[in-house]
XYZ file of N, CA and C in Angstrom:
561
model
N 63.913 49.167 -20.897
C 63.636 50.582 -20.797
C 62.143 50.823 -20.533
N 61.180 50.307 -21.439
C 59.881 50.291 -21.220
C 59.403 49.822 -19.149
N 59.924 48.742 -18.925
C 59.885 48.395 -17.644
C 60.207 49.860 -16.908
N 61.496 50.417 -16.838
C 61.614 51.501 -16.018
C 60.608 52.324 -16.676
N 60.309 53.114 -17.162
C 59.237 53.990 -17.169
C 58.063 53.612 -16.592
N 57.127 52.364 -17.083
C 56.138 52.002 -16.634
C 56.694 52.267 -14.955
N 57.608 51.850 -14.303
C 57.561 51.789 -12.863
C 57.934 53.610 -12.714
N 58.410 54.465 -13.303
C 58.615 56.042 -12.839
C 57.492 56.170 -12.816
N 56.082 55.967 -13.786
C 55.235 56.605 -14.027
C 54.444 55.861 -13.017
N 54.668 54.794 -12.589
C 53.474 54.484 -11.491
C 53.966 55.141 -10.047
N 55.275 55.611 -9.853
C 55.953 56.361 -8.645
C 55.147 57.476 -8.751
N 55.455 58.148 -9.744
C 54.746 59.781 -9.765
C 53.718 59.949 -9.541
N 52.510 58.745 -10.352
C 51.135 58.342 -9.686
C 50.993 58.119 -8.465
N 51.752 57.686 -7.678
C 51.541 57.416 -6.341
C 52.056 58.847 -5.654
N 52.719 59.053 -5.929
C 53.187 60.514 -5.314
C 52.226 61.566 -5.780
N 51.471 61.480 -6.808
C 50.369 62.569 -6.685
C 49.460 62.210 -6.152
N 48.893 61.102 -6.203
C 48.011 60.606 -5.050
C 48.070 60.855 -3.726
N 49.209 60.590 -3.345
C 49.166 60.713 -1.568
C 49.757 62.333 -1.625
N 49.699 63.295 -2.804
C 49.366 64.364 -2.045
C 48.115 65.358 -2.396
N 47.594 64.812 -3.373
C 45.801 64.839 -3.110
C 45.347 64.708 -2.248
N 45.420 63.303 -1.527
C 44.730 63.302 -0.829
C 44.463 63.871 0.444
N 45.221 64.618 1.010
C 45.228 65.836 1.969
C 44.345 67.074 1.556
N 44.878 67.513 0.448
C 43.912 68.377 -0.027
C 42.786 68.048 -0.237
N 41.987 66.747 -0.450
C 40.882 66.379 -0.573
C 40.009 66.328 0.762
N 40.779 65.878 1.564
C 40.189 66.032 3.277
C 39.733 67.367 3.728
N 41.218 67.912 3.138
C 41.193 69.749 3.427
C 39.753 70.045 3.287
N 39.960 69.974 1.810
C 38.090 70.527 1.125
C 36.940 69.771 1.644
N 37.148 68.404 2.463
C 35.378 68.197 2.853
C 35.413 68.797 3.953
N 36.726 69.005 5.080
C 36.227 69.326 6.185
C 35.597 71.108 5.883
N 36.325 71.555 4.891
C 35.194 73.251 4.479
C 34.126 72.742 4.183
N 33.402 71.663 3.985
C 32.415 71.692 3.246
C 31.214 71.663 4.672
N 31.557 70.915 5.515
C 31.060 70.982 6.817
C 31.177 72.073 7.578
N 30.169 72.748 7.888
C 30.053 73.727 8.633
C 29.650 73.549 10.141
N 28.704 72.288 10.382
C 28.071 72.756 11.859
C 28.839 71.048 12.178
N 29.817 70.839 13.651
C 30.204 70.140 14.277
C 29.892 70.598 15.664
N 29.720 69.203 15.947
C 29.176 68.389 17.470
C 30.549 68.014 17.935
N 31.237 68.117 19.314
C 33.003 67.129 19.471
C 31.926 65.950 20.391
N 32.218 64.812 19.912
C 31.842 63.539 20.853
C 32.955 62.943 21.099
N 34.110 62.674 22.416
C 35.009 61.876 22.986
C 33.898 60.361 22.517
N 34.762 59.572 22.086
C 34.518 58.447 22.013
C 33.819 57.773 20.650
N 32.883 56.757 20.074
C 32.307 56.280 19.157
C 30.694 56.393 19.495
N 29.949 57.432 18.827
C 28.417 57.343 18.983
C 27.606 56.238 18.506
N 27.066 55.448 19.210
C 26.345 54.307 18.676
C 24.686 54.704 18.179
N 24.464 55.401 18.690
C 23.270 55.933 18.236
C 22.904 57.390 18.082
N 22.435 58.093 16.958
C 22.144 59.901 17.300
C 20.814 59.680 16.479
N 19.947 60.917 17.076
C 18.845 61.254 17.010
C 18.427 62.490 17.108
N 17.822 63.308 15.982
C 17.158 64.780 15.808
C 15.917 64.665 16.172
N 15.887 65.529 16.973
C 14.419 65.792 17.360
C 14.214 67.236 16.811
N 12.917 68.116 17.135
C 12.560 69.104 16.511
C 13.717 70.203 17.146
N 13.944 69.619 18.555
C 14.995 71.364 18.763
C 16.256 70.748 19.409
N 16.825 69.185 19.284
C 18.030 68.699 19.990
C 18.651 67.552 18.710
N 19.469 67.241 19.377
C 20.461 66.231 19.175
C 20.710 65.576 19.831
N 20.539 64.531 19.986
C 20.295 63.618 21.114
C 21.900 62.528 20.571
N 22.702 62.144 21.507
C 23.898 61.441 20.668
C 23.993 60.574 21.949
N 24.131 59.305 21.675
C 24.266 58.249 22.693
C 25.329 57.061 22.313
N 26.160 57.409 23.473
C 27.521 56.267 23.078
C 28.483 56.165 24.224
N 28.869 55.088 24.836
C 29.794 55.226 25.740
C 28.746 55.320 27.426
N 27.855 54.408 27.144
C 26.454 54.383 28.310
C 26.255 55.838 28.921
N 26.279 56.943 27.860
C 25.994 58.478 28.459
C 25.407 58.500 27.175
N 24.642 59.760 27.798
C 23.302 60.525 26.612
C 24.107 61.963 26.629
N 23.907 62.650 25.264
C 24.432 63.752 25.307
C 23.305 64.620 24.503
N 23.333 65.682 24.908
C 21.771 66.446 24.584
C 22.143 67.819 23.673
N 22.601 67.972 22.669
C 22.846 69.515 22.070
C 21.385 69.930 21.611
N 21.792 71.565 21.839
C 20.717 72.436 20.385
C 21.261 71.931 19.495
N 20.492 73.120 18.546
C 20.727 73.348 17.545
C 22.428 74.523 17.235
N 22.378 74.984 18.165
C 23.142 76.492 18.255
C 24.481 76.029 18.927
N 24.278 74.412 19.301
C 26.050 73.698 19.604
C 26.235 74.051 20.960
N 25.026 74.415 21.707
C 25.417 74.119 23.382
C 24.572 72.308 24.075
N 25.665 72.169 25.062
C 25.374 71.115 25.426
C 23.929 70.943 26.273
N 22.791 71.052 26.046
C 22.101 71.382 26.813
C 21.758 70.041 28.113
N 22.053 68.842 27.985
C 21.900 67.927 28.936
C 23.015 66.669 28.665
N 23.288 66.027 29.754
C 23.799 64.790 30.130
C 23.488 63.744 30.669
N 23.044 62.668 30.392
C 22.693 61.597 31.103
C 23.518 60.541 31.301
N 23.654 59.384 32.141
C 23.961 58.620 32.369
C 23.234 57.064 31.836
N 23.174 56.556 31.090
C 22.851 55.572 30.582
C 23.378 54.210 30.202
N 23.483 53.603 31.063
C 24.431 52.648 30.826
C 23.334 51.231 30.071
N 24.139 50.854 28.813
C 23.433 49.992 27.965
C 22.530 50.321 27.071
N 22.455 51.565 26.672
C 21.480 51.632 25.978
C 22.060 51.811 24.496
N 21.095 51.548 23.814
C 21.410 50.944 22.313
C 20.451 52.099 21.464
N 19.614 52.390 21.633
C 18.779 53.467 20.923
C 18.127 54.142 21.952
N 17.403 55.455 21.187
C 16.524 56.595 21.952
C 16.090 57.689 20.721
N 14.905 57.772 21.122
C 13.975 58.240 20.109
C 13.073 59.739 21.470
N 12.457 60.653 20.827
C 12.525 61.495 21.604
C 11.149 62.696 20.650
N 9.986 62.786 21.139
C 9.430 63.790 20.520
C 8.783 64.750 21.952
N 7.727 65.494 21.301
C 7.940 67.100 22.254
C 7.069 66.364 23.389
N 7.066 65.050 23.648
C 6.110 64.528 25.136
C 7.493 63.802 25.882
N 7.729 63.055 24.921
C 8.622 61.900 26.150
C 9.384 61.460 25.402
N 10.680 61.210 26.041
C 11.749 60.563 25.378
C 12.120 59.039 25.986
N 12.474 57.975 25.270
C 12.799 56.794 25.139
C 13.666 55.869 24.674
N 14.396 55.320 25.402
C 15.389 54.787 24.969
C 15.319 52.874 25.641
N 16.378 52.681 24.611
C 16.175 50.737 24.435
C 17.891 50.314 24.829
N 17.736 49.030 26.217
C 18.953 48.417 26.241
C 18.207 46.888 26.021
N 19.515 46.185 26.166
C 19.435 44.520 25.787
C 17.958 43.801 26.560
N 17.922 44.979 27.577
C 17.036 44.275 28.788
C 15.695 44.842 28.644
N 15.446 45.794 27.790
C 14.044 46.342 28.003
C 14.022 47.941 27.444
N 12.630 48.347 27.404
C 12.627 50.008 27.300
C 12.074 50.812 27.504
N 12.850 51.937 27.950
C 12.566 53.053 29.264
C 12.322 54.262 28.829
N 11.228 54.820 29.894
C 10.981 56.225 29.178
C 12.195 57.091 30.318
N 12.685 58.318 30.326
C 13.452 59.490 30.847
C 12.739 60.242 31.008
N 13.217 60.929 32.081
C 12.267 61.772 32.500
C 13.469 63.054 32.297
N 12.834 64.315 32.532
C 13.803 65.586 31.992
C 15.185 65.243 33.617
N 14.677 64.473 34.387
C 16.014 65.287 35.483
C 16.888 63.497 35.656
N 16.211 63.104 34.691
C 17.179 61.827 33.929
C 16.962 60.455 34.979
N 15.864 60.511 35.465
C 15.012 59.478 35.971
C 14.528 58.446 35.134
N 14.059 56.864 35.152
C 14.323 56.253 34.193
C 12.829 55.156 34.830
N 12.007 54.983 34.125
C 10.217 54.407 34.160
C 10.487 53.035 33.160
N 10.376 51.864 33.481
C 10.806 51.055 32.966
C 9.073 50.833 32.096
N 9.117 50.488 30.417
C 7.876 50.465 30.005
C 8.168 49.113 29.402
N 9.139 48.186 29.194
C 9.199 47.140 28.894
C 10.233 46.551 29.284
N 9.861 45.324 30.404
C 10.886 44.256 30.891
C 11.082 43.526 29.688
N 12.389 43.686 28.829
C 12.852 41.920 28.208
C 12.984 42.919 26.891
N 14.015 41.659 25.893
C 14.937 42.309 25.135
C 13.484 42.354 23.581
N 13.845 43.871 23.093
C 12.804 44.051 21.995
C 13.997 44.281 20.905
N 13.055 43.687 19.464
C 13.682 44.106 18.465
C 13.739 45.069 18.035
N 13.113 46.311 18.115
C 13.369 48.099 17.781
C 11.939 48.298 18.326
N 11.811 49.745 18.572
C 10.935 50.900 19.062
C 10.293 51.519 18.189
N 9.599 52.349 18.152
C 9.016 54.370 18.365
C 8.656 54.460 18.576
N 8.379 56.050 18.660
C 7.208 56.993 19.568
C 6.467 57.434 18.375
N 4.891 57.497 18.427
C 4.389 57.557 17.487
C 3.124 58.959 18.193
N 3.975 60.053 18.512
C 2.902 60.761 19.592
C 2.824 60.446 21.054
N 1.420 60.156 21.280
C 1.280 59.980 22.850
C 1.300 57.925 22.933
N 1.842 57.571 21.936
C 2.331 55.870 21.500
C 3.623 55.841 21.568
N 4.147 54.069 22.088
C 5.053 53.935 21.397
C 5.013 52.589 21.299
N 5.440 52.317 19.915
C 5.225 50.516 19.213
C 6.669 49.778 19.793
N 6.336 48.152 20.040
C 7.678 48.050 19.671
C 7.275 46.673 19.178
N 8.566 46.291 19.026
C 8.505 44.617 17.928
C 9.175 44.094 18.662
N 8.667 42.272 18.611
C 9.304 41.040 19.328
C 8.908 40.176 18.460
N 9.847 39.635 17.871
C 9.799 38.621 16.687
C 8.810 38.615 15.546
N 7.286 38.207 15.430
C 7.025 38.487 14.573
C 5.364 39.731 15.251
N 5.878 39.554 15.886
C 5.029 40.840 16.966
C 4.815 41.935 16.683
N 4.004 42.453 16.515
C 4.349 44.694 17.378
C 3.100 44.728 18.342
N 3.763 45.859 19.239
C 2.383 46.009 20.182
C 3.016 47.454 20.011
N 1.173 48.260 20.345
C 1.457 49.408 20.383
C 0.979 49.755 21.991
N 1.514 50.651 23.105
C 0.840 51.074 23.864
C 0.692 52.588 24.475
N -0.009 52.987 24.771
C -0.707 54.723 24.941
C 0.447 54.834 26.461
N 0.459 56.085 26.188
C 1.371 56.826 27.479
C 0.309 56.777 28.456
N -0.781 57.656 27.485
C -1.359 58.688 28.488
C -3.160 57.684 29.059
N -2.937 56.804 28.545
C -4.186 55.373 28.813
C -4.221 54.113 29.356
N -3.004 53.981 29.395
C -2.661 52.566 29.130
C -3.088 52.030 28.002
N -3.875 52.225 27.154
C -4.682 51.118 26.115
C -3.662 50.442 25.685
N -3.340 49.602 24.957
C -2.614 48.648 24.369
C -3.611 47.958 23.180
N -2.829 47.460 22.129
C -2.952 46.334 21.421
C -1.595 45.656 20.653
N -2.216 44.616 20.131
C -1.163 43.811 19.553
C -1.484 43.357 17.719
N -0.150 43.546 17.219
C -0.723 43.034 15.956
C 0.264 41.741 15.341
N -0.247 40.659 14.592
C 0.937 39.841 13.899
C 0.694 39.959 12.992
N 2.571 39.791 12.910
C 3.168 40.089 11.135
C 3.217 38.491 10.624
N 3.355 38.237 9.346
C 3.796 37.148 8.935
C 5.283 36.649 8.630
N 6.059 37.707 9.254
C 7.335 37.115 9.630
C 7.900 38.368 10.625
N 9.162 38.114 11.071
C 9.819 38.654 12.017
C 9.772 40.185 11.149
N 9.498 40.917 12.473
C 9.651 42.829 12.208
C 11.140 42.627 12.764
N 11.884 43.520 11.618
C 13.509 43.836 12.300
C 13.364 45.123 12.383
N 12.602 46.114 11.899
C 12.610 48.062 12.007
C 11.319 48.297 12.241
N 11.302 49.725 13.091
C 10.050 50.400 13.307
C 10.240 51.605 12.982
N 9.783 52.560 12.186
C 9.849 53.793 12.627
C 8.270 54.606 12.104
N 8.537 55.648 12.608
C 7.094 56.831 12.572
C 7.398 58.013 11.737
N 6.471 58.541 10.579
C 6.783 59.616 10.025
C 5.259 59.832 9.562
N 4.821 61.312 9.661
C 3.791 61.338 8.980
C 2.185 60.573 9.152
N 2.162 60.558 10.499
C 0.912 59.503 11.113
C 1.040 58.306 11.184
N 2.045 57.604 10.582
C 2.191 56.402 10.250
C 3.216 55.774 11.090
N 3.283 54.480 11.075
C 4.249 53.490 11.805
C 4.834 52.935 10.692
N 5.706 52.735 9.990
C 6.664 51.989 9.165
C 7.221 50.852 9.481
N 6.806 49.222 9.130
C 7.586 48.406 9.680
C 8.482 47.858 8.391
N 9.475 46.941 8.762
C 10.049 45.986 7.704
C 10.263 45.040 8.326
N 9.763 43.875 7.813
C 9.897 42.334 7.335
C 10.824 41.437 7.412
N 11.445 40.887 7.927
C 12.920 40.155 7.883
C 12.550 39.445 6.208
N 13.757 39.508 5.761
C 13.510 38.941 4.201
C 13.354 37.503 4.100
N 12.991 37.175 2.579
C 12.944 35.921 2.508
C 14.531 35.237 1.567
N 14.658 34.522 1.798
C 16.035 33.654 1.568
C 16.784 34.110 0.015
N 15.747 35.027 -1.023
C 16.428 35.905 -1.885
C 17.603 37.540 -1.623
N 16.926 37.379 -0.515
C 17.411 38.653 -0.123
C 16.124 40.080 0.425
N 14.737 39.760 -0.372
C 14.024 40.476 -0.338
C 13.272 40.998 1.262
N 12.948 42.216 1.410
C 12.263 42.322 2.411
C 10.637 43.318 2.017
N 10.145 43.078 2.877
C 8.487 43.377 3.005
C 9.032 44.760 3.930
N 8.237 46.601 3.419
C 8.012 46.889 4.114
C 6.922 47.617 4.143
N 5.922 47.232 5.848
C 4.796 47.534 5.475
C 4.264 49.323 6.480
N 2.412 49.865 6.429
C 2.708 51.010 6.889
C 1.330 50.127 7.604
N 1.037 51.074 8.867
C -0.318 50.833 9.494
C -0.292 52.101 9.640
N -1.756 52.076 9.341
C -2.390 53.924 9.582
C -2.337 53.961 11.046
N -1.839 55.064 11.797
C -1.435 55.532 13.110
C -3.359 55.542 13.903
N -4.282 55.786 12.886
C -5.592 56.616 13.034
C -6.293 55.525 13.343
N -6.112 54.367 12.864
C -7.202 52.908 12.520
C -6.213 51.866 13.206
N -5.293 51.562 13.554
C -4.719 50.372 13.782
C -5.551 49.250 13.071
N -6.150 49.046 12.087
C -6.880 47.907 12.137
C -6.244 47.076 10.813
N -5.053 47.835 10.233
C -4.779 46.643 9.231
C -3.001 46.992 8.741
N -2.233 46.395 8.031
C -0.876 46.465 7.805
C -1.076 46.511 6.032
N -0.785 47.390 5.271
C -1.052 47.475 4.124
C 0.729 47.590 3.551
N 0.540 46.738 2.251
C 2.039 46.721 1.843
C 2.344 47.588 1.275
């Protein structure tokens, strides 16, 4: 007797479960208010100050804020794109390119990099244990080494943000260089 109950009561459990869980979907999709429709799987999205930049399926897709499509590109291979109020940039297996607004494509690095950004009128990128930074609007360039492989770059706040490939605990290093001085990597 004990056996049958234990098994009614795990039926009924399961039967309230699978009809929760509808209602639970119900309530996140209210909880979301502002949707984008993307046909397909986005491999990469990116906010800029007045877009949405969504890239997947070797096309760029460009929204406001206000959910109109404002541009389309054609991009075949590209893996990231980063985008502030000068120039936008994006990275395939082979190298990385600046866009131009009528979706023209300026090749700024032949050969495969480990991540990007735009850091202003800069943009850094990393190759193993590398970063180089170089000027849009100068050419200037420099180069800095890390003491192990950079796997991330990003820019917030004057700064360049890198991280460290870890060491065999699991741990990773991540360090900042002042955007103003390039002259040192502080942990």
């Amino acid at each position: 007797m004990k056996r049958y109950v234990k098994i009614l009561l795990a039926a009924v459990l399961l039967a309230v479960t699978a009809l929760a869980m509808p209602l639970s979907a119900s309530a996140e999709k209210t909880v979301v208010s502002d949707k984008y429709t993307f046909i397909g799987n986005p491999s990469y999205i990116f906010c800029s100050d007045g877009e949405i930049l969504i890239l997947g399926n070797d096309k760029l897709l460009v929204y406001s804020y206000d959910y109109r499509l404002a541009a389309s590109y054609d991009l075949p291979g590209a893996v990231k794109i980063e985008k502030n109020e000068r120039h936008t940039v994006y990275s395939t297996k082979d190298g990385v390119y600046s866009l131009s607004d009528d979706g023209a494509s300026e090749t700024l690095y032949s050969g495969a990099v480990t991540d990007f950004c735009l850091a202003g009128d800069r943009w850094y990128y990393a190759i193993g244990d590398t970063v180089a930074c170089r000027s849009f609007s100068d050419g200037q360039s420099f180069v800095i080494e890390c003491a192990s492989d950079v796997t991330s770059l990003a820019y917030a706040g004057g700064k360049v943000y890198l991280s460290a490939k870890g060491d065999s605990f699991g741990y990773s290093d991540i360090y900042v260089l002042e955007a103003v001085s390039y002259t040192h990597l502080r942990a």
